[in-house]
Short mmCIF file of C-alpha atoms (C1' of nucleotides) in Angstrom, two decimals:
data_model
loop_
_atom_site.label_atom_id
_atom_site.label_comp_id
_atom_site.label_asym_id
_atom_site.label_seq_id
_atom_site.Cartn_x
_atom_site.Cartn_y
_atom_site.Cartn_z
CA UNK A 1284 14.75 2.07 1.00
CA UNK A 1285 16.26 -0.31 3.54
CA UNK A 1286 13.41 -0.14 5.97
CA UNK A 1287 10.90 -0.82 3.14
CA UNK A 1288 11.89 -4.02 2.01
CA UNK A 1289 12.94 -5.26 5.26
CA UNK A 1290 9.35 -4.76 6.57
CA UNK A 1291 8.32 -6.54 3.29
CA UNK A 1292 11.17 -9.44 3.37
CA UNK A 1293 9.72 -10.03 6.84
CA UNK A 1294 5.61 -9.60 6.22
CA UNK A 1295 6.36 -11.83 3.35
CA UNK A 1296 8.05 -14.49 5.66
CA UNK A 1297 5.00 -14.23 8.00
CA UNK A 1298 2.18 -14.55 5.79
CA UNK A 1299 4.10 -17.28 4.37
CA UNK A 1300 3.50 -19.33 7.28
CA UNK A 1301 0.63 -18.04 8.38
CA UNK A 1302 -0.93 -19.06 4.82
CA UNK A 1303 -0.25 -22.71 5.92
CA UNK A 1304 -2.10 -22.32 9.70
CA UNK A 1305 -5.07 -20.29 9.48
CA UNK A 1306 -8.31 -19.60 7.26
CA UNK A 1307 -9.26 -16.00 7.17
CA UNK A 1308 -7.33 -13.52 4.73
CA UNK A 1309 -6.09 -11.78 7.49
CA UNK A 1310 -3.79 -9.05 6.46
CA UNK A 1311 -0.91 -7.14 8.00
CA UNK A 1312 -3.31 -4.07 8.96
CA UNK A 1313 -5.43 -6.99 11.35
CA UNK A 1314 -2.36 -7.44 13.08
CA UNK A 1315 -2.44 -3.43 14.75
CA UNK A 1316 -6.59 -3.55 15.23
CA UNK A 1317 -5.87 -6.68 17.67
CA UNK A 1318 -3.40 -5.54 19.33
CA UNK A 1319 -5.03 -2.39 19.94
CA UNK A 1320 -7.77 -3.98 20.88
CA UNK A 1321 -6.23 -6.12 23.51
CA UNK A 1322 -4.99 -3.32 25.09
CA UNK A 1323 -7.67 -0.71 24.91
CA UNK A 1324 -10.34 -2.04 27.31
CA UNK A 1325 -13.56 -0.61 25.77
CA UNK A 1326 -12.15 1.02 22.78
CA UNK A 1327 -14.78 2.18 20.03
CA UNK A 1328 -13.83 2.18 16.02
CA UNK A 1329 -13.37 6.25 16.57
CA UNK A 1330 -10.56 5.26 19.36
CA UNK A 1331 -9.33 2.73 16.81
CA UNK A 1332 -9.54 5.30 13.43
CA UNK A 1333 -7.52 7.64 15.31
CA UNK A 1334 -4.45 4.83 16.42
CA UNK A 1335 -4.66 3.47 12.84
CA UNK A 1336 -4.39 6.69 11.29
CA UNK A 1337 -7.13 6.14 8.99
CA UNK A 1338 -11.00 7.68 8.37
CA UNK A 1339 -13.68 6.19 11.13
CA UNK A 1340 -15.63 4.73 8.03
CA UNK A 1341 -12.47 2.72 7.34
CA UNK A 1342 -12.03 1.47 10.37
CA UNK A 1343 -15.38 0.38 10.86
CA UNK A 1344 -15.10 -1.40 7.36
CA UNK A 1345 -12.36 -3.13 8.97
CA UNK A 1346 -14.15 -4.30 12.15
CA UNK A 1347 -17.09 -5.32 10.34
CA UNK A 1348 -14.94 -8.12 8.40
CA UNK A 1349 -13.26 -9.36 11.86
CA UNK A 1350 -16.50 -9.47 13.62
CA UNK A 1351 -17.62 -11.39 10.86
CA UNK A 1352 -15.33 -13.47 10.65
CA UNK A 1353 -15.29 -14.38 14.82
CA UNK A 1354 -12.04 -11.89 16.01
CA UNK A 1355 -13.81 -9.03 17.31
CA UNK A 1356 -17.09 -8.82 19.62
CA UNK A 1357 -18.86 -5.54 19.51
CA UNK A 1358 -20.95 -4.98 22.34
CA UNK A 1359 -23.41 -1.86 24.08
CA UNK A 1360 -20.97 0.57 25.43
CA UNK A 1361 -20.74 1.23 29.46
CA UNK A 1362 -20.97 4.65 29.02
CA UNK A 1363 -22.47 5.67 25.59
CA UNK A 1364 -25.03 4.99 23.85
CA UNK A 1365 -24.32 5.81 20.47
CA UNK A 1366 -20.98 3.36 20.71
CA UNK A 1367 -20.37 0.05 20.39
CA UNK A 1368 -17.29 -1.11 22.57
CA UNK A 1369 -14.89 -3.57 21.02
CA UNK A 1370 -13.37 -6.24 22.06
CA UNK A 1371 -11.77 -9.61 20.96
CA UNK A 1372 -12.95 -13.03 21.26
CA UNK A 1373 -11.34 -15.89 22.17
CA UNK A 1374 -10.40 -16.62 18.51
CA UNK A 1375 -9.17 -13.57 18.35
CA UNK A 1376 -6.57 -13.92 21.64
CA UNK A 1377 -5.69 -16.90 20.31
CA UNK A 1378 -4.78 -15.53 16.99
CA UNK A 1379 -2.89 -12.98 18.63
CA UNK A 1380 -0.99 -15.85 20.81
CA UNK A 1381 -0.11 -17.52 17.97
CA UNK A 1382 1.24 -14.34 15.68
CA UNK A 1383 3.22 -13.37 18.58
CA UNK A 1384 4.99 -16.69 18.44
CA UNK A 1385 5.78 -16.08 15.22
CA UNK A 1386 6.81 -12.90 15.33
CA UNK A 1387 9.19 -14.00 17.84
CA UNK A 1388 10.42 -16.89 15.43
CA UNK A 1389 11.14 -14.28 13.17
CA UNK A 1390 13.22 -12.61 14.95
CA UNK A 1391 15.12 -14.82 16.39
CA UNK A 1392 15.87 -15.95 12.49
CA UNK A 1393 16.91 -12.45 12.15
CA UNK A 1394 19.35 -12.62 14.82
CA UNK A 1395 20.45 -15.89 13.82
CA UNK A 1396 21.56 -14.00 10.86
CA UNK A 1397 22.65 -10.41 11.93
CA UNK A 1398 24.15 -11.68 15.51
CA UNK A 1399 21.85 -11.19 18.63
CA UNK A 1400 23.71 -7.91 19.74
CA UNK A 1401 23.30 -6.25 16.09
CA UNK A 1402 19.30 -6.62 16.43
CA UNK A 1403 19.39 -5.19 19.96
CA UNK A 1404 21.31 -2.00 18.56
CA UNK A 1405 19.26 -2.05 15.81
CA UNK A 1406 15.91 -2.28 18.12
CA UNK A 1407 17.37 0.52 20.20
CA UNK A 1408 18.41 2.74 17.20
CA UNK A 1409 15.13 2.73 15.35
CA UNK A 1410 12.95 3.14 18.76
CA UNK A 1411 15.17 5.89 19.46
CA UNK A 1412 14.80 7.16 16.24
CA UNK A 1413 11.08 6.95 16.39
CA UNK A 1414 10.62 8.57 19.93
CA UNK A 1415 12.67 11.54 18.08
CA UNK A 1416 9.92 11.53 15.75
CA UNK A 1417 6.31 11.63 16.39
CA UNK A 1418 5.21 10.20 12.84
CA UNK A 1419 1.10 10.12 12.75
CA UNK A 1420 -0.50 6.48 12.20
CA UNK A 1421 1.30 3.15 12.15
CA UNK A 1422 0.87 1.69 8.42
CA UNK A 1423 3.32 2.86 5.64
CA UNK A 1424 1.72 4.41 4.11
CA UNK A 1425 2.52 4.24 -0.32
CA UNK B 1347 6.39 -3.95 13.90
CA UNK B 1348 9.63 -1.03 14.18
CA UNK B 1349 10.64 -1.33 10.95
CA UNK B 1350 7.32 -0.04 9.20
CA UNK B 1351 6.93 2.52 11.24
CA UNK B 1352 10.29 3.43 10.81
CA UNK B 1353 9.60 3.24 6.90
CA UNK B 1354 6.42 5.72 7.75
CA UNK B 1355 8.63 7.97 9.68
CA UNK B 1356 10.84 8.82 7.32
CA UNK B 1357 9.13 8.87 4.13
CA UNK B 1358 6.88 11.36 6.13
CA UNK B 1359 9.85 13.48 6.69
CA UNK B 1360 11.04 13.05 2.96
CA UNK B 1361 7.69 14.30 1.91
CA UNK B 1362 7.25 17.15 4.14
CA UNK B 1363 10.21 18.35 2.72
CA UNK B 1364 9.16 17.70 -1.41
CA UNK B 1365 6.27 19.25 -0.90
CA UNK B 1366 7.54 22.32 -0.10
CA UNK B 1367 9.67 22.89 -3.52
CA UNK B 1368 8.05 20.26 -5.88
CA UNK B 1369 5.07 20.32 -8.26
CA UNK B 1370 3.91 17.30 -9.38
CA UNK B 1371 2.57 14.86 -6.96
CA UNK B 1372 5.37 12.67 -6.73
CA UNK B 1373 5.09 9.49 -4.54
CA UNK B 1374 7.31 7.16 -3.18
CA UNK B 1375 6.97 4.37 -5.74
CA UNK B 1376 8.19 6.59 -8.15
CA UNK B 1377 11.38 7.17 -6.46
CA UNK B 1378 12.36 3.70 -7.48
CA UNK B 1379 11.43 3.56 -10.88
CA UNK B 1380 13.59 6.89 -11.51
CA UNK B 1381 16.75 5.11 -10.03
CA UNK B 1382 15.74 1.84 -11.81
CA UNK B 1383 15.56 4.02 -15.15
CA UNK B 1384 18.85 5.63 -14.12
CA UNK B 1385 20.53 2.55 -13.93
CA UNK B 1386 19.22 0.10 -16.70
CA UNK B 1387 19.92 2.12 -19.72
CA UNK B 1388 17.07 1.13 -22.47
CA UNK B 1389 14.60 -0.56 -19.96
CA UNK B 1390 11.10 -1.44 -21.07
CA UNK B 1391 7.54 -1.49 -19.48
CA UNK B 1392 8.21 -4.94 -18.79
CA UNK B 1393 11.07 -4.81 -17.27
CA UNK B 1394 10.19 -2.30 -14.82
CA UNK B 1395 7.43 -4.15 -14.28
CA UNK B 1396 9.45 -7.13 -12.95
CA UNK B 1397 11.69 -4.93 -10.76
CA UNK B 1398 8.88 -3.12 -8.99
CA UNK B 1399 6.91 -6.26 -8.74
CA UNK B 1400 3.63 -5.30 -10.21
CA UNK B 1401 1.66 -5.99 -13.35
CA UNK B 1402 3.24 -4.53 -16.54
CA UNK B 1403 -0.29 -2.81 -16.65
CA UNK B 1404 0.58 -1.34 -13.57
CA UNK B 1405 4.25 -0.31 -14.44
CA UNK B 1406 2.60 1.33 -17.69
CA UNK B 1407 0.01 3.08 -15.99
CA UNK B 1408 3.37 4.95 -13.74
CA UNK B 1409 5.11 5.24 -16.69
CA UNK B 1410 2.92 7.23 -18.70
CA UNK B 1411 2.28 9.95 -15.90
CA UNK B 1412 6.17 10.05 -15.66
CA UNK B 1413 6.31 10.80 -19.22
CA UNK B 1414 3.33 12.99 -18.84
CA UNK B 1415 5.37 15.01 -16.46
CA UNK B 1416 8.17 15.37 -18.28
CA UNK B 1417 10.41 13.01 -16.03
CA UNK B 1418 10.82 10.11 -18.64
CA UNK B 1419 11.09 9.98 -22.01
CA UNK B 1420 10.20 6.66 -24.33
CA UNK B 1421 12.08 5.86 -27.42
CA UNK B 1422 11.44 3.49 -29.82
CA UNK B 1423 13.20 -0.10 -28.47
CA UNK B 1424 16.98 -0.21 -30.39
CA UNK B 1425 16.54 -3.75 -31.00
CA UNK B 1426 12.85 -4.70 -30.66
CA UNK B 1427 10.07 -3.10 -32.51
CA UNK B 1428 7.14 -3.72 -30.39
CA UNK B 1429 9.29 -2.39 -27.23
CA UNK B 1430 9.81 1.22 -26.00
CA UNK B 1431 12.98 2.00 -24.43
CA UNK B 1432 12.33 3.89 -21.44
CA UNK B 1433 14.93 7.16 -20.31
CA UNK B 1434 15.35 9.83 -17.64
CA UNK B 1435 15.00 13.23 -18.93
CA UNK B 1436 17.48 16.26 -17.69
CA UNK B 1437 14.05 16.60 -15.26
CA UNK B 1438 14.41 13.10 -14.11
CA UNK B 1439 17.71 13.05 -14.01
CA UNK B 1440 17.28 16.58 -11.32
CA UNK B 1441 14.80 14.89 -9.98
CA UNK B 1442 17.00 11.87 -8.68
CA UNK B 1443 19.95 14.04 -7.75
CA UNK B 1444 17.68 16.54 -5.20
CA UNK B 1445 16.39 13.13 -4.08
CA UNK B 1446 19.35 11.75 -3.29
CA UNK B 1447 20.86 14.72 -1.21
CA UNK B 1448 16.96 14.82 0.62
CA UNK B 1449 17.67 11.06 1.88
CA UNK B 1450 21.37 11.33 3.04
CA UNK B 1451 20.09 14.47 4.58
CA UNK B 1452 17.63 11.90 6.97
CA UNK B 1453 20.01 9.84 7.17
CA UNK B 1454 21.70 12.51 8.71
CA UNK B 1455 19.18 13.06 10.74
CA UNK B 1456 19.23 9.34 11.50
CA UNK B 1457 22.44 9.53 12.73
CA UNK B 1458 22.26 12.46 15.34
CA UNK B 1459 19.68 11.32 16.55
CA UNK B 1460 20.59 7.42 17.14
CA UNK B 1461 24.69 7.40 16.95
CA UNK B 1462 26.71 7.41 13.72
CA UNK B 1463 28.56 3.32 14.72
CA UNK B 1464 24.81 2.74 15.16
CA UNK B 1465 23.44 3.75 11.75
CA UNK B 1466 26.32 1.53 10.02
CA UNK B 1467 25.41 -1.42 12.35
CA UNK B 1468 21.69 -1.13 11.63
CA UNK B 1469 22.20 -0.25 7.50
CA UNK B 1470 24.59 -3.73 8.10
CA UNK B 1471 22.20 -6.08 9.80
CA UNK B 1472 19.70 -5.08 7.43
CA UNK B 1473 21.45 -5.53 4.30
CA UNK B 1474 22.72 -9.07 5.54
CA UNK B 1475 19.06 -10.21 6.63
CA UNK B 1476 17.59 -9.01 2.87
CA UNK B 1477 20.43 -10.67 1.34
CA UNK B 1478 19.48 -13.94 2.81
CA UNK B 1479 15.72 -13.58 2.13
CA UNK B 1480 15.25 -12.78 -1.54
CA UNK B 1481 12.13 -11.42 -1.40
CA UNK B 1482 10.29 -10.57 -4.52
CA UNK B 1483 9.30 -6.87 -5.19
CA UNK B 1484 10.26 -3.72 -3.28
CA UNK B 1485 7.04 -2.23 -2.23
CA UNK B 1486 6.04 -3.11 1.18
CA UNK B 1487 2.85 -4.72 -0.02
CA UNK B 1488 0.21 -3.91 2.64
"C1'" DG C 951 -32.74 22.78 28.07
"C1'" DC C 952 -30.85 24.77 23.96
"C1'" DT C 953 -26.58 24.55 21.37
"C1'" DA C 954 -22.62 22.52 19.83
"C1'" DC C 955 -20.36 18.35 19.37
"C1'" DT C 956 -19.62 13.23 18.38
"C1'" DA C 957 -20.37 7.81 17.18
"C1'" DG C 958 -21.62 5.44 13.72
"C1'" DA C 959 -24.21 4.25 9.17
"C1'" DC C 960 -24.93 4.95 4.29
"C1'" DA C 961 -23.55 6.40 -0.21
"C1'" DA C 962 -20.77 8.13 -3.99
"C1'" DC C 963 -16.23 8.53 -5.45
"C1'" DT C 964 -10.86 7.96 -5.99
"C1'" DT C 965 -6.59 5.47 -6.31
"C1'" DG C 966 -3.67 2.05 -7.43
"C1'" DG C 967 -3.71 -1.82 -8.44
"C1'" DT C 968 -5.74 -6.55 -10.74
"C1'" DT C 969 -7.10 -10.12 -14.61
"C1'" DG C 970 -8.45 -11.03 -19.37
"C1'" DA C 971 -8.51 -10.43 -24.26
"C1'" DC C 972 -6.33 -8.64 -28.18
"C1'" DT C 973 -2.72 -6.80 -31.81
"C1'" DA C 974 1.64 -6.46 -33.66
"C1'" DG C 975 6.23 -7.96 -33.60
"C1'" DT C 976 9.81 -11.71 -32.26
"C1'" DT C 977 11.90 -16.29 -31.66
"C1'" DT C 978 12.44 -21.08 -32.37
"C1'" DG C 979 12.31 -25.90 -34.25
"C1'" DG C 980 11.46 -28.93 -38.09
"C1'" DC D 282 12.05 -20.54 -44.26
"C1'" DC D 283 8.01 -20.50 -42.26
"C1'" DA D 284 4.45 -21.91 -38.88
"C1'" DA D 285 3.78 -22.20 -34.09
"C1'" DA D 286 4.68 -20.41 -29.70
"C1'" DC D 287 5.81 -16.59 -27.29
"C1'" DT D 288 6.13 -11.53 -25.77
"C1'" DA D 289 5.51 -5.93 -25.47
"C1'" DG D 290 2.13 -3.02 -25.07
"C1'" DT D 291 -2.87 -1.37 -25.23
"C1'" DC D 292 -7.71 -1.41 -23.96
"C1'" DA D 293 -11.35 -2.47 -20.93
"C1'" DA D 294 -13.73 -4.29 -17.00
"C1'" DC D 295 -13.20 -4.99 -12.33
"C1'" DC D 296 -11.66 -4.90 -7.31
"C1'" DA D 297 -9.94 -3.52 -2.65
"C1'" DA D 298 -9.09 -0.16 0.51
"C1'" DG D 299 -9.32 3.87 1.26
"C1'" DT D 300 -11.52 8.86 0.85
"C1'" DT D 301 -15.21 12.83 1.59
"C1'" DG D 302 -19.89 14.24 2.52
"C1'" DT D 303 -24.31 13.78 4.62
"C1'" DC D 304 -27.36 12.07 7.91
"C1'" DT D 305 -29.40 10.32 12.56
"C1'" DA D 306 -29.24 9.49 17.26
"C1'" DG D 307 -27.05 10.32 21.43
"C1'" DT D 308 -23.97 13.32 24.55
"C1'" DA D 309 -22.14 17.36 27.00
"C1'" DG D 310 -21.39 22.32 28.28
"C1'" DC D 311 -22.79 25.93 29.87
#
DNA sequence: GCTACTAGACAACTTGGTTGACTAGTTTGG
DNA sequence: CCAAACTAGTCAACCAAGTTGTCTAGTAGC
C-alpha cells in the first residue's frame, strides 16, 4: 500500500535525524502523546487512552517512560482526586519545537520532489478523505 | 502525520469488509507476502524475509500459518536442497484476486470522495517521493 | 447517603517480533 | 577435489508493546 510505505519512507527519514540530535528512544507513538498533551490543558492518561486508541494501562505505560525520562509532569488534578493531570515540561516543548522543524523539513523535501502544488492536493485529498471517514485511533495499526 | 492515518483509515475499511466473508484471521502483513509469492515464482523463507524486512525467523513463523491455512504450499527448492520453494495455492491464489477487487473498490471510494484528477495526482506524488527514498522494508515499523 | 460509575495500579497473558546457537546442504579458492 | 566459509531453515530463549481482568480509592446521580 502506497500510504504504508510513504508513512514509513518518511518515519524512517525522521528518526534518521533525530538519531543524530537527541538521547531518549523516543518513538513515533511519543510524537501523538505530546502533541496531545500540548493541547489538552489538564488531560489525564484516560483522556489520552481514548485519543490514542489504545487500553488506559497502555497509555499509562507510556507516560510512565516520558515522565521518567523528563517530557511529561504529572501533577494532583484541579478537580479529581483520583487523577493525575498531565502535562509537558520544558524538555518536552522543546522536543516538540524541534520535531516540528523537522517535520516541516520533511516536507518541504517532499515538495521539492513532488512540486509544491502536488503536496497541497495531496494534503487536501487525504484530509478530505479522512473527514469522510471517522477511522478510531491515530496509529496504524498492523 | 496524514498519511498514517490515512493508512489506518483504509485498512480499517478493508477489514471491516474481510471480516464479514473470511475465516481465517488474515492481517495486513499477509497481504504482501501473498502478492510477493504471486510474483516471485519459487521464493524461499529467505527471500521473503528480505522483501518484508524482517528476520527470516519472522518470515517463517508467517509462512507456516499460511501453509497451515491452506494459502501456501512449500515444495522442495528445484535447485537447492536445504531450501523450500514457497507457492500460492488455488486458495491463495482466490485469496489475492477478492483482495484485489476489495482495494480498487476503496480506491473507489477514494475517488468519490476526494476527485478522480486528485487520486492520480496523489498515487503520482507518492510514487515519485518513494522512488527517491529507497526505504528498506514495507511495514510501517511503529 | 447509597448505588453505580470511573481513574489508576498491579498482575498475568498474548502477539509479533528479536537474537543466538545449531544442523544440513552449498559454494569457492588453492 | 576437498576444506573452509557461507547459507536455509529449525529450535529455543527472550523482549516490547500491547491486551484483559481485578482491585482500591474517589466521584456523581439521584
Amino acid at each position: 500500500m502506497l500510504f504504508a510505505r510513504t508513512f514509513r519512507a518518511m518515519t524512517d527519514r525522521f528518526h534518521e535525524r533525530l538519531a543524530g540530535r537527541d538521547l531518549e528512544p523516543l518513538r513515533p507513538a511519543h510524537g501523538y502523546v505530546f502533541r496531545y498533551l500540548a493541547a489538552q490543558p489538564s488531560a489525564t492518561a484516560v483522556d489520552l487512552a481514548a485519543h490514542l486508541g489504545v487500553s488506559k494501562q497502555a497509555a499509562t505505560k507510556t507516560v510512565a517512560e516520558l515522565v521518567e525520562w523528563g517530557y511529561v509532569h504529572r501533577t494532583p488534578h484541579p478537580t479529581d482526586r483520583r487523577a493525575h493531570a498531565l502535562t509537558l515540561t520544558g524538555k518536552g516543548h522543546a522536543y516538540l519545537r524541534f520535531a516540528d522543524a523537522l517535520w516541516s523539513e520533511l516536507e518541504e523535501e517532499f515538495a521539492a520532489v513532488v512540486g509544491a502544488e502536488q503536496l497541497t492536493i495531496v494534503r487536501e485529498a487525504l484530509e478530505t478523505y479522512l473527514a469522510d471517514s471517522k477511522s478510531e485511533g491515530i496509529r496504524p495499526v498492523w
